[in-house]
Amino acid sequence: MADPARTPLGIGGLDEMLDGGLVTGSIALVQGAPGTGKTTAGMQFLHDGAKNHDEAGLLVTFEEFPHTLYRDALAHGWNLRDLEQEGLLRVVFTSPQVFMASLQSPTSPINEAIREMGVRRAVVDSVTQFQSITRDPVDLRAHYNHMINGLRRERITSLLLSEDSGPDLVRGDRGRLSFVVDSVILLRYVEIDSVMQRAVAVLKTRGSDHDKSIRRFEIERGGLVVREPFRGRAGLLSGVPRRTG
Ligand SMILES: Nc1ncnc2c1ncn2[C@@H]1O[C@H](COP(=O)(O)OP(=O)(O)O)[C@@H](O)[C@H]1O
Ligand SMILES: [Mg+2]
């Protein structure tokens, strides 16, 4: 079988771990505690699509206020308003309730953007907020599936950002989202010799191999930069690594 087409994230080092990027049209979950870099990674992915691949993007946010989001993006050198003007980006500030309802309506701003702009990349920040719609895990799963099926149908390569973290990844995942997505990317803080560092790991990719190492990354102007694997440490994903060998 031919290798599936890839959509790079535009995050150096991470694309390498993913063997070139996400499979085009697939859905990835990006999990991490607050401040680990999820929103930054999402903006970087959309900016890369617009600037380097002429691919329109959709950012649905339940988390940020417009002025905060545009300002934070500018600090990285990403002018989201310009991209919106050029028809390469649509930022939608909404609530999970309105978002879910809008998926049903062909005339909603989101479906209009998907249709008119030919959206190829999407980021939902964050799916954790769906827990405000319902406390029933079965119901929650239905909402996730509805959204994911919509994205898959349109073959939109998507990052779903999730605040669920901790070692108890699976049990904490009430809607079992990690089972229905194609890839899981984990962002974590780790403490090494009393210094906090950032670590990234790819936990799963469907239908392709991936780098199983845990790598160090930094956030700089321009976004995430993924560097070499951590060596000689075990238990990194627990956040409290110990030295090996
Ligand atoms: N211009 C910048 N240069 C360096 N680091 C930055 C810059 N902007 C934000 N950061 C860092 O990025 C982190 C915020 O990441 P963010 O993507 O908002 O996290 P999350 O969405 O996971 O909560 C903060 O820890 C901050 O230190
Ligand atoms: Mg965020």
Coordinates of C-alpha atoms and ligand atoms in Angstrom, one line a residue:
M1 CA 0.0 0.0 0.0
A2 CA 1.3 3.5 -0.8
D3 CA 2.2 5.7 2.1
P4 CA -0.7 7.9 3.0
A5 CA -0.4 11.6 2.2
R6 CA 0.9 13.6 5.2
T7 CA 0.0 17.0 6.5
P8 CA 3.0 18.4 8.4
L9 CA 2.3 20.3 11.7
G10 CA 5.0 22.8 10.8
I11 CA 6.6 21.9 14.2
G12 CA 10.2 20.9 13.5
G13 CA 11.2 17.7 15.2
L14 CA 7.6 16.7 15.9
D15 CA 6.9 16.2 12.2
E16 CA 10.0 14.0 12.2
M17 CA 8.6 11.9 15.1
L18 CA 5.4 11.5 13.1
D19 CA 7.2 10.4 10.0
G20 CA 6.4 13.6 8.1
G21 CA 3.3 14.7 9.9
L22 CA -0.3 13.6 10.5
V23 CA -2.0 11.4 8.0
T24 CA -4.0 13.9 5.9
G25 CA -7.6 14.0 7.1
S26 CA -6.8 12.3 10.4
I27 CA -7.6 13.5 13.9
A28 CA -5.0 14.0 16.6
L29 CA -5.5 14.6 20.3
V30 CA -3.0 16.9 21.9
Q31 CA -3.0 16.4 25.7
G32 CA -1.2 18.4 28.3
A33 CA -1.6 20.4 31.5
P34 CA -2.2 24.1 31.4
G35 CA 0.8 26.0 30.0
T36 CA 2.4 23.1 28.3
G37 CA 1.9 24.6 24.8
K38 CA -1.3 23.2 23.3
T39 CA -2.7 26.5 22.1
T40 CA 0.6 27.5 20.8
A41 CA 1.0 24.2 18.9
G42 CA -2.5 24.7 17.4
M43 CA -1.8 28.2 16.2
Q44 CA 1.5 27.1 14.8
F45 CA -0.2 24.3 12.8
L46 CA -2.8 26.7 11.4
H47 CA -0.2 29.4 10.6
D48 CA 2.0 26.9 8.8
G49 CA -0.9 25.6 6.7
A50 CA -1.9 29.1 5.7
K51 CA 1.6 30.5 5.1
N52 CA 3.5 27.5 3.7
H53 CA 0.9 25.3 2.1
D54 CA -1.9 27.7 1.1
E55 CA -4.3 25.6 3.3
A56 CA -7.1 27.4 5.0
G57 CA -7.6 26.7 8.7
L58 CA -10.3 26.9 11.3
L59 CA -9.7 27.6 15.0
V60 CA -12.6 27.0 17.3
T61 CA -11.8 28.3 20.8
F62 CA -13.9 28.0 24.0
E63 CA -10.9 29.1 26.0
E64 CA -9.4 32.4 24.9
F65 CA -10.7 36.0 24.6
P66 CA -10.2 37.4 21.2
H67 CA -7.7 40.1 22.3
T68 CA -5.6 37.6 24.3
L69 CA -5.5 35.1 21.4
Y70 CA -4.5 37.6 18.7
R71 CA -1.9 39.2 21.1
D72 CA -0.3 35.9 22.0
A73 CA -0.2 34.9 18.4
L74 CA 1.5 38.2 17.5
A75 CA 4.2 37.6 20.1
H76 CA 5.1 34.5 18.0
G77 CA 5.1 36.6 14.8
W78 CA 1.8 35.2 13.6
N79 CA -0.7 37.8 12.4
L80 CA -4.0 35.9 12.6
R81 CA -6.1 38.9 11.6
D82 CA -4.1 39.2 8.4
L83 CA -4.7 35.5 7.7
E84 CA -8.4 36.0 8.3
Q85 CA -8.4 38.9 5.8
E86 CA -6.7 36.8 3.2
G87 CA -9.3 34.1 3.7
L88 CA -6.8 31.6 5.0
L89 CA -8.1 31.4 8.6
R90 CA -11.3 31.7 10.5
V91 CA -11.2 32.1 14.3
V92 CA -14.5 31.2 16.0
F93 CA -15.0 32.2 19.6
T94 CA -17.9 30.2 20.9
S95 CA -19.2 27.8 23.6
P96 CA -19.3 24.0 23.3
Q97 CA -23.1 24.2 23.3
V98 CA -23.3 26.7 20.4
F99 CA -20.5 24.8 18.6
M100 CA -22.4 21.5 18.7
A101 CA -25.6 23.1 17.7
S102 CA -23.9 24.9 14.8
L103 CA -22.6 21.6 13.4
Q104 CA -26.2 20.7 12.6
S105 CA -26.9 23.8 10.6
P106 CA -25.5 24.2 7.1
T107 CA -25.7 28.0 7.4
S108 CA -23.7 28.2 10.7
P109 CA -20.4 30.3 10.5
I110 CA -18.4 27.1 11.0
N111 CA -20.0 25.1 8.2
E112 CA -19.9 28.2 6.0
A113 CA -16.2 28.6 6.6
I114 CA -15.6 24.9 5.9
R115 CA -17.5 25.2 2.6
E116 CA -16.4 28.6 1.4
M117 CA -12.8 28.7 2.5
G118 CA -12.1 25.0 1.8
V119 CA -10.8 24.4 5.3
R120 CA -8.1 21.7 5.3
R121 CA -6.9 22.1 8.9
A122 CA -8.8 22.6 12.2
V123 CA -8.0 23.1 15.8
V124 CA -10.5 22.7 18.7
D125 CA -9.4 24.4 21.9
S126 CA -10.3 22.6 24.0
V127 CA -12.3 19.5 23.9
T128 CA -12.1 19.4 27.7
Q129 CA -14.8 22.0 27.7
F130 CA -17.3 19.5 26.2
Q131 CA -17.6 18.2 29.8
S132 CA -19.6 21.3 30.5
I133 CA -22.3 20.1 28.2
T134 CA -23.0 16.9 30.0
R135 CA -21.8 14.8 32.9
D136 CA -23.0 11.6 31.3
P137 CA -20.1 9.7 29.7
V138 CA -22.3 8.1 27.1
D139 CA -23.7 11.4 26.1
L140 CA -20.2 13.0 26.0
R141 CA -19.0 10.3 23.7
A142 CA -21.9 10.9 21.4
H143 CA -20.9 14.6 21.2
Y144 CA -17.3 13.7 20.5
N145 CA -18.3 11.2 17.8
H146 CA -20.5 13.7 16.2
M147 CA -17.7 16.3 15.9
I148 CA -15.1 13.8 14.8
N149 CA -17.4 12.3 12.2
G150 CA -18.0 15.7 10.8
L151 CA -14.2 16.5 10.6
R152 CA -13.5 13.1 9.0
R153 CA -16.3 13.5 6.5
E154 CA -14.7 16.7 5.3
R155 CA -11.2 15.2 5.4
I156 CA -10.0 18.0 7.6
T157 CA -6.7 17.3 9.4
S158 CA -7.5 18.2 13.0
L159 CA -5.9 18.8 16.4
L160 CA -8.2 18.4 19.4
L161 CA -6.6 20.1 22.3
S162 CA -7.2 18.5 25.7
E163 CA -6.4 19.5 29.2
D164 CA -6.7 15.9 30.5
S165 CA -3.3 14.9 31.5
G166 CA -1.7 13.1 34.4
P167 CA -0.5 9.5 34.4
D168 CA -4.1 8.3 34.6
L169 CA -4.6 9.2 31.0
V170 CA -7.1 6.6 30.0
R171 CA -9.4 6.5 33.1
G172 CA -9.4 10.3 33.2
D173 CA -10.6 10.3 29.6
R174 CA -14.3 10.2 30.4
G175 CA -15.5 10.2 26.8
R176 CA -12.7 7.8 25.8
L177 CA -11.6 10.3 23.2
S178 CA -8.1 8.8 23.0
F179 CA -9.7 5.6 21.6
V180 CA -11.5 7.3 18.7
V181 CA -8.8 9.6 17.5
D182 CA -6.0 8.5 15.1
S183 CA -3.0 9.9 17.1
V184 CA -2.3 11.1 20.6
I185 CA 0.5 13.6 21.3
L186 CA 1.4 14.3 24.9
L187 CA 2.9 17.5 26.1
R188 CA 4.3 17.4 29.7
Y189 CA 6.4 19.2 32.2
V190 CA 9.2 17.1 33.7
E191 CA 11.5 18.0 36.5
I192 CA 15.1 17.1 35.9
D193 CA 17.7 18.0 38.4
S194 CA 15.4 20.6 39.9
V195 CA 14.7 22.2 36.6
M196 CA 11.4 22.1 34.8
Q197 CA 11.7 21.0 31.2
R198 CA 9.1 20.4 28.5
A199 CA 8.7 16.9 27.0
V200 CA 6.7 15.6 24.1
A201 CA 5.8 12.1 23.2
V202 CA 3.7 10.5 20.5
L203 CA 1.6 7.8 22.2
K204 CA -0.2 6.4 19.2
T205 CA -0.6 6.8 15.5
R206 CA -3.0 4.7 13.5
G207 CA -1.9 3.0 10.4
S208 CA 1.8 4.1 10.5
D209 CA 4.8 3.8 12.6
H210 CA 6.1 6.6 14.8
D211 CA 9.1 7.6 16.9
K212 CA 8.6 6.2 20.5
S213 CA 11.2 8.5 22.1
I214 CA 10.3 11.2 24.5
R215 CA 11.9 14.4 23.4
R216 CA 12.7 17.7 24.9
F217 CA 11.1 20.8 23.5
E218 CA 11.1 24.5 24.0
I219 CA 8.7 27.3 23.2
E220 CA 10.3 30.2 21.5
R221 CA 9.2 33.1 19.4
G222 CA 7.9 31.1 16.4
G223 CA 6.4 28.4 18.5
L224 CA 7.4 24.9 19.6
V225 CA 10.9 23.6 18.7
V226 CA 11.4 19.9 19.4
R227 CA 14.9 18.8 20.2
E228 CA 16.7 15.6 21.1
P229 CA 15.3 12.7 23.1
F230 CA 15.9 12.6 26.8
R231 CA 18.5 10.0 27.6
G232 CA 19.4 8.0 30.6
R233 CA 16.0 8.7 32.3
A234 CA 13.1 6.6 33.1
G235 CA 9.6 7.5 34.2
L236 CA 9.6 10.8 32.3
L237 CA 5.8 10.7 31.7
S238 CA 5.2 10.4 35.4
G239 CA 6.7 13.9 35.6
V240 CA 9.3 12.6 38.2
P241 CA 11.9 10.9 36.2
R242 CA 14.8 8.8 37.7
R243 CA 18.2 8.3 36.4
T244 CA 19.0 5.0 34.6
G245 CA 22.3 3.3 34.0
Ligands
LIG1 N1 6.7 34.4 22.7 C1 6.9 33.4 23.5 N2 8.2 33.0 23.7 C2 8.5 32.0 24.6 N3 7.5 31.4 25.3 C3 6.3 31.7 25.1 C4 5.9 32.8 24.2 N4 4.6 32.9 24.3 C5 4.1 31.9 25.2 N5 5.2 31.2 25.7 C6 5.1 30.1 26.6 O1 4.1 29.3 26.2 C7 3.3 28.7 27.3 C8 1.9 28.9 27.0 O2 1.5 27.9 26.2 P1 0.0 27.7 25.8 O3 0.1 27.3 24.3 O4 -0.9 28.8 26.1 O5 -0.3 26.5 26.7 P2 -1.7 25.7 26.9 O6 -2.6 26.0 25.8 O7 -1.2 24.3 26.9 O8 -2.2 26.1 28.3 C9 3.7 29.5 28.5 O9 4.4 28.6 29.3 C10 4.6 30.6 28.0 O10 5.7 30.6 28.9
MG2 MG -4.5 26.8 25.9

